[in-house]
Coordinates of C-alpha atoms in Angstrom, one line a residue:
D1 CA 0.0 0.0 0.0
T2 CA 1.1 3.5 -0.7
T3 CA 1.2 6.1 2.1
K4 CA 0.5 9.8 1.9
L5 CA 1.4 12.3 4.5
S6 CA -0.6 15.4 5.3
T7 CA 0.2 18.2 7.7
A8 CA -2.0 20.8 9.3
G9 CA -1.0 23.6 11.7
G10 CA 2.4 22.1 12.4
A11 CA 0.8 18.8 13.8
T12 CA 2.6 15.6 13.5
P13 CA 2.1 14.1 10.1
T14 CA -0.6 11.4 10.1
P15 CA -0.3 8.6 7.6
H16 CA -3.3 8.0 5.4
R17 CA -3.6 4.8 3.5
T18 CA -5.1 4.9 0.0
P19 CA -8.6 3.3 0.2
K20 CA -9.1 0.1 -1.6
P21 CA -11.2 0.2 -4.8
G22 CA -14.9 -0.1 -4.0
E23 CA -17.4 -2.7 -5.3
G24 CA -19.7 -0.1 -6.9
P25 CA -23.2 0.9 -5.8
D26 CA -25.2 -1.3 -3.5
T27 CA -27.9 -3.0 -5.6
N28 CA -30.0 -3.6 -2.5
R29 CA -30.4 0.2 -2.0
P30 CA -32.5 2.5 -4.2
P31 CA -30.6 4.6 -6.7
C32 CA -29.4 8.1 -5.8
R33 CA -31.8 10.9 -6.7
K34 CA -31.4 14.6 -7.1
A35 CA -31.9 16.6 -4.0
K36 CA -34.4 18.9 -5.9
E37 CA -36.7 15.9 -6.6
I38 CA -36.5 14.7 -2.9
R39 CA -37.4 18.2 -1.7
R40 CA -40.4 18.3 -4.0
E41 CA -41.6 14.9 -2.9
R42 CA -41.3 15.8 0.8
K43 CA -43.1 19.0 0.3
L44 CA -45.9 17.2 -1.4
Q45 CA -46.1 14.6 1.4
K46 CA -46.1 17.4 4.0
T47 CA -49.0 19.1 2.3
Q48 CA -51.0 15.9 2.0
H49 CA -50.4 15.1 5.7
K50 CA -51.7 18.6 6.8
A51 CA -54.8 18.0 4.7
G52 CA -55.3 14.6 6.2
V53 CA -55.0 12.9 2.8
T54 CA -53.5 9.4 2.5
V55 CA -52.0 8.6 -0.9
C56 CA -51.8 5.0 -2.0
P57 CA -48.5 3.6 -3.4
E58 CA -49.9 3.6 -7.0
A59 CA -50.7 7.3 -6.8
Q60 CA -47.3 8.0 -5.2
S61 CA -45.7 6.2 -8.2
D62 CA -47.7 8.5 -10.6
V63 CA -46.6 11.6 -8.7
K64 CA -43.0 10.5 -9.0
S65 CA -43.5 9.8 -12.7
V66 CA -44.9 13.4 -13.2
L67 CA -42.1 14.9 -11.3
S68 CA -39.6 13.0 -13.4
E69 CA -41.3 14.1 -16.6
K70 CA -41.2 17.7 -15.4
S71 CA -37.5 17.4 -14.6
K72 CA -36.9 16.1 -18.1
A73 CA -38.9 19.0 -19.6
N74 CA -36.6 21.4 -17.8
Q75 CA -33.5 20.0 -19.5
P76 CA -32.1 22.2 -22.3
K77 CA -33.0 21.1 -25.8
S78 CA -30.4 19.8 -28.3
L79 CA -29.9 21.7 -31.5
E80 CA -31.8 19.0 -33.4
E81 CA -34.8 19.2 -31.0
F82 CA -34.8 22.9 -31.3
L83 CA -35.0 22.8 -35.1
S84 CA -37.5 19.9 -35.3
Y85 CA -41.2 20.7 -36.0
P86 CA -43.9 20.1 -33.4
A87 CA -46.5 17.4 -34.1
G88 CA -49.9 18.3 -35.3
E89 CA -51.3 20.9 -37.7
L90 CA -48.9 23.7 -38.7
K91 CA -50.0 27.1 -39.9
H92 CA -47.0 27.4 -42.2
R93 CA -44.7 24.8 -43.9
L94 CA -40.9 25.3 -44.1
E95 CA -39.1 23.0 -46.5
V96 CA -35.3 22.8 -46.8
R97 CA -33.9 21.5 -50.1
L98 CA -30.3 20.7 -51.0
V99 CA -29.4 21.0 -54.7
L100 CA -26.1 20.6 -56.4
A101 CA -24.8 24.0 -57.8
S102 CA -24.9 22.6 -61.3
F103 CA -27.3 22.8 -64.3
D104 CA -26.9 19.0 -64.4
D105 CA -29.1 18.9 -61.2
P106 CA -32.8 19.1 -62.2
G107 CA -33.6 20.8 -58.9
F108 CA -31.1 23.6 -59.5
S109 CA -32.1 24.2 -63.1
A110 CA -35.8 24.3 -62.2
T111 CA -35.3 26.9 -59.5
F112 CA -32.4 29.0 -61.1
K113 CA -34.6 31.9 -62.1
E114 CA -36.2 32.2 -58.6
S115 CA -32.7 31.9 -57.0
A116 CA -31.3 34.6 -59.3
D117 CA -34.2 37.0 -58.7
L118 CA -33.9 36.6 -54.9
F119 CA -30.2 37.2 -55.1
A120 CA -30.7 40.4 -57.1
K121 CA -33.4 41.6 -54.6
Y122 CA -31.1 40.9 -51.6
Q123 CA -28.1 42.6 -53.1
M124 CA -29.9 45.7 -54.2
I125 CA -31.7 46.3 -50.9
I126 CA -29.1 45.0 -48.4
H127 CA -25.8 45.9 -50.2
K128 CA -27.1 48.7 -52.5
D129 CA -25.8 47.1 -55.7
T130 CA -27.0 48.3 -59.0
P131 CA -29.0 46.0 -61.2
S132 CA -26.0 45.3 -63.5
E133 CA -23.9 44.3 -60.5
C134 CA -26.3 41.5 -59.5
D135 CA -27.9 40.2 -62.7
K136 CA -28.1 36.6 -63.7
D137 CA -24.6 36.5 -65.2
Q138 CA -23.1 37.9 -62.0
F139 CA -25.1 35.5 -59.9
Q140 CA -23.9 32.6 -61.9
R141 CA -20.3 33.7 -61.8
F142 CA -20.3 34.5 -58.1
L143 CA -22.3 31.6 -56.6
C144 CA -22.9 28.9 -59.3
N145 CA -19.6 28.4 -61.2
S146 CA -17.6 26.4 -58.6
P147 CA -14.1 25.1 -59.2
L148 CA -15.1 22.0 -57.1
Q149 CA -15.9 18.8 -58.9
E150 CA -18.6 16.6 -57.3
E151 CA -17.4 13.3 -56.0
Y152 CA -19.3 10.4 -54.5
P153 CA -16.8 8.2 -52.6
P154 CA -18.2 5.1 -50.9
D155 CA -17.3 6.3 -47.4
G156 CA -18.7 9.8 -48.0
P157 CA -22.1 11.3 -47.3
D158 CA -25.0 10.3 -49.6
C159 CA -25.1 13.8 -51.2
G160 CA -21.4 13.5 -52.1
Y161 CA -18.8 16.3 -52.1
G162 CA -19.0 19.6 -54.0
S163 CA -20.8 22.9 -54.0
F164 CA -24.4 23.1 -53.1
H165 CA -27.3 25.5 -52.6
Q166 CA -29.4 24.8 -49.5
Q167 CA -32.8 26.4 -50.3
Y168 CA -35.4 27.5 -47.7
W169 CA -39.0 27.3 -49.0
L170 CA -41.8 28.8 -46.9
D171 CA -45.3 27.8 -48.1
G172 CA -43.9 27.1 -51.6
K173 CA -42.0 30.5 -51.8
L174 CA -38.2 30.7 -52.0
L175 CA -37.3 32.5 -48.8
A176 CA -33.5 32.2 -48.6
V177 CA -30.5 30.3 -50.0
G178 CA -27.3 29.2 -48.2
V179 CA -24.4 28.4 -50.5
I180 CA -22.2 25.8 -49.0
D181 CA -19.2 23.6 -50.0
I182 CA -19.3 20.0 -48.6
L183 CA -15.7 18.8 -48.3
P184 CA -14.1 15.6 -46.9
Y185 CA -13.4 17.3 -43.5
C186 CA -15.9 20.1 -43.2
V187 CA -18.9 22.0 -44.4
S188 CA -17.8 25.5 -45.5
S189 CA -20.4 28.3 -45.5
V190 CA -19.8 30.4 -48.6
Y191 CA -22.7 32.9 -48.8
F192 CA -26.2 33.4 -47.6
Y193 CA -28.9 35.6 -49.1
Y194 CA -32.6 36.0 -48.2
D195 CA -35.8 37.9 -49.0
P196 CA -35.4 41.3 -47.1
D197 CA -39.2 41.3 -46.5
Y198 CA -38.6 38.5 -44.0
S199 CA -35.6 40.0 -42.2
F200 CA -37.5 40.1 -38.9
L201 CA -37.1 36.3 -38.8
S202 CA -33.3 36.5 -38.3
L203 CA -32.8 34.1 -41.1
G204 CA -29.0 34.4 -41.0
V205 CA -28.9 33.0 -37.4
Y206 CA -31.4 30.2 -38.4
S207 CA -29.4 29.2 -41.4
A208 CA -26.2 29.0 -39.4
L209 CA -27.9 26.7 -36.9
R210 CA -29.3 24.6 -39.7
E211 CA -25.9 24.3 -41.3
I212 CA -24.3 23.2 -38.0
A213 CA -27.0 20.6 -37.5
F214 CA -26.5 19.5 -41.1
T215 CA -22.7 19.1 -40.5
R216 CA -23.5 16.9 -37.5
E217 CA -25.8 14.8 -39.6
L218 CA -23.2 14.4 -42.3
H219 CA -20.6 13.4 -39.6
E220 CA -22.7 10.4 -38.7
K221 CA -22.2 9.1 -42.2
A222 CA -18.7 10.4 -42.9
A223 CA -16.6 10.3 -39.6
N224 CA -13.9 12.6 -40.9
L225 CA -16.3 15.4 -41.7
S226 CA -16.3 17.1 -38.3
Y227 CA -16.0 20.9 -38.8
Y228 CA -18.2 23.8 -39.8
Y229 CA -16.4 26.8 -41.3
M230 CA -18.0 30.2 -41.3
G231 CA -15.3 31.9 -43.4
F232 CA -13.4 35.1 -42.7
F233 CA -13.9 36.8 -39.3
I234 CA -13.2 40.6 -39.2
Y235 CA -13.6 41.6 -35.6
S236 CA -13.9 45.3 -36.3
C237 CA -16.7 44.7 -38.8
P238 CA -20.1 44.7 -37.0
K239 CA -21.7 42.7 -39.8
M240 CA -19.3 39.8 -39.1
R241 CA -19.3 39.8 -35.3
Y242 CA -22.3 37.4 -35.3
K243 CA -19.9 34.6 -36.3
G244 CA -18.4 34.7 -32.8
Q245 CA -21.7 34.0 -31.1
Y246 CA -21.6 30.3 -31.8
K247 CA -19.7 28.1 -29.3
P248 CA -17.3 26.5 -29.3
S249 CA -15.5 28.5 -32.0
D250 CA -11.8 28.8 -32.9
L251 CA -10.0 31.4 -35.0
L252 CA -7.0 30.6 -37.2
C253 CA -3.8 32.3 -36.1
P254 CA -2.5 34.2 -39.2
E255 CA 1.2 33.5 -38.3
T256 CA 1.3 30.0 -36.8
Y257 CA -1.9 28.6 -38.6
A258 CA -3.0 27.0 -35.3
W259 CA -6.6 27.1 -34.1
I260 CA -7.1 29.3 -31.0
P261 CA -10.4 29.5 -29.0
I262 CA -12.2 32.7 -29.8
E263 CA -12.4 33.7 -26.1
Q264 CA -8.6 34.0 -26.0
C265 CA -8.6 36.0 -29.2
R266 CA -11.1 38.8 -28.3
P267 CA -8.8 40.8 -25.9
K268 CA -6.0 40.9 -28.6
L269 CA -8.4 41.9 -31.3
E270 CA -9.9 44.7 -29.1
H271 CA -6.3 46.1 -28.8
S272 CA -5.3 45.7 -32.5
K273 CA -7.1 44.9 -35.7
Y274 CA -4.3 42.5 -36.6
S275 CA -2.8 40.2 -34.0
R276 CA -0.8 37.0 -33.7
L277 CA -3.5 35.0 -31.9
N278 CA -1.2 32.2 -30.7
S279 CA 0.3 33.4 -27.3
D280 CA 3.2 30.9 -27.5
Q281 CA 6.0 32.9 -29.1
N282 CA 8.0 29.8 -29.7
T283 CA 5.4 28.3 -32.0
V284 CA 5.9 28.5 -35.7
D285 CA 4.0 27.3 -38.7
E286 CA 5.0 23.7 -39.1
N287 CA 3.7 23.7 -42.7
A288 CA 5.8 26.7 -43.8
V289 CA 7.8 26.6 -47.0
S290 CA 11.5 26.8 -46.1
D291 CA 12.8 27.1 -49.7
I292 CA 10.7 28.8 -52.4
N293 CA 12.7 27.0 -55.1
N294 CA 10.6 23.9 -54.4
V295 CA 7.3 25.7 -55.1
H296 CA 5.6 24.3 -58.2
V297 CA 4.7 26.8 -60.9
L298 CA 3.1 26.8 -64.4
Y299 CA 5.1 28.6 -67.1
K300 CA 4.3 28.4 -70.8
N301 CA 1.9 25.6 -70.2
R302 CA 4.6 23.5 -68.5
A303 CA 4.7 22.5 -64.8
M304 CA 8.1 23.0 -63.2
L305 CA 9.8 24.0 -59.9
Y306 CA 10.4 27.7 -59.3
S307 CA 14.2 27.0 -59.4
M308 CA 13.8 25.8 -63.0
Y309 CA 11.7 28.8 -63.8
T310 CA 14.3 31.2 -62.5
Y311 CA 17.0 29.3 -64.5
R312 CA 15.0 29.7 -67.7
R313 CA 14.4 33.4 -67.1
L314 CA 17.9 34.2 -65.7
A315 CA 18.3 37.1 -68.1
F316 CA 14.9 38.6 -67.0
R317 CA 15.2 37.8 -63.3
D318 CA 12.9 40.0 -61.2
S319 CA 13.3 40.3 -57.5
D320 CA 9.6 41.2 -57.1
E321 CA 8.8 37.7 -58.3
D322 CA 10.7 36.2 -55.4
E323 CA 8.6 38.2 -53.0
L324 CA 5.4 37.2 -54.8
V325 CA 6.3 33.5 -54.6
K326 CA 7.2 33.9 -50.9
E327 CA 3.9 35.5 -50.2
Y328 CA 2.0 32.8 -52.1
A329 CA 4.0 30.0 -50.4
G330 CA 3.3 31.6 -47.0
L331 CA -0.4 31.6 -47.7
V332 CA -0.9 28.1 -49.1
G333 CA 1.7 26.2 -47.0
K334 CA 4.2 23.6 -47.9
T335 CA 1.7 20.8 -48.7
C336 CA -0.4 22.8 -51.1
A337 CA 2.6 24.6 -52.7
Q338 CA 3.8 21.1 -53.9
K339 CA 0.4 20.1 -55.2
M340 CA -0.8 23.4 -56.8
L341 CA 0.7 25.3 -59.6
L342 CA 1.3 29.1 -59.4
Y343 CA 0.7 30.6 -62.8
M344 CA 3.7 32.7 -64.0
R345 CA 3.4 35.0 -67.0

C-alpha cells in the first residue's frame, strides 16, 4: 500500500492509506436521486399530511413519474430538437432542399430563375448594388460556377462532395439560399442571401444553426467530416461579429496557422485589428515553406519547380517575383505549394 502524509497547523504528520477500490453501488439500496426531486416529494407529502390525505402507493408512483417528466422537460433542448417541428397541424410549412450547384441537377435548373431573382433583390436592398452588378450573369459567376468537382466516394455522405445550394422554402415560396461547400473534412459556409421582406425572422442565425445541424448529420455518415467553417472573421466589422456567437468556436492564427479558442482572441483583437493569436511565441508554422525553389509553378503551359523557372528566365530575373512566390507559399503552406501550380506569366 502507498502512504500519503498530510500536515495541518504544524501537527505531527498522520499517515493515510489509500482506500481500496470499491465494489460499486449497493444494488439492494434505491438509486441516488437529485436533492431537488427529494425536496419536491417531501413538500408534497407534508401538504398531504396537513390536509389529512393518504396517498396509495400507486398514486405515489404516478406523482414520482410526473415529477420525473417535469424534470426532463426542464432540461435544455439539443440543437436537433430545437430545429424539429412540433407534431400536429402547422399554420406554415418550411421545406429545406439541398441541390447541387450545377445545371446538371434538375432541382437547381428548375429553381435557377427564382434563386437569381432573390439574389438580385437581396443585393440591391441590403448591399445597395446596381441591377447590372447582380444580374443573372453575376449571380452565376459568383455563386454557381464552382471550381469544385462533385465526388461520390463510398465512405462519404449520400449527397457527395461539391458545391451546393441549401434552399429554404416557406409555403412554396423561396425565402433564402445558403451556398455551401461540402468537403471531406468540413462544411464551408460560402454565402447566404434571403428575402429582405422577412428580415424580422433572423434568417442568418437560423441558417447557421441549420448548417451546424447538417454538419453533425453528415458526420454520422462520414466520420472525418467534423467541422463547420463560417469563413473570414473581421472583428472590427459589426456585420461579421455574429460569427463569434456560436460556441465552441476557434480562429486561425495568421502566423502559426494554429486554431485558437475565440475567447482567448477577443482581448487581442480589441487592442489591435491585426494580431498574432497564438500566445506561445516559440510556436511557428510547421507547414511553412522553407525554400521557395521547391514551389511548383506553371510557365508556358509546363509545370516546373520555381528553381527551374528562374534558371530559364535568368536574363529577366525580377526580385519582385521572389517576393510574390514567398507571399504565395506563406499563404498556401508547404503541402499545397507542392500540389498546386502558381501561374507565372
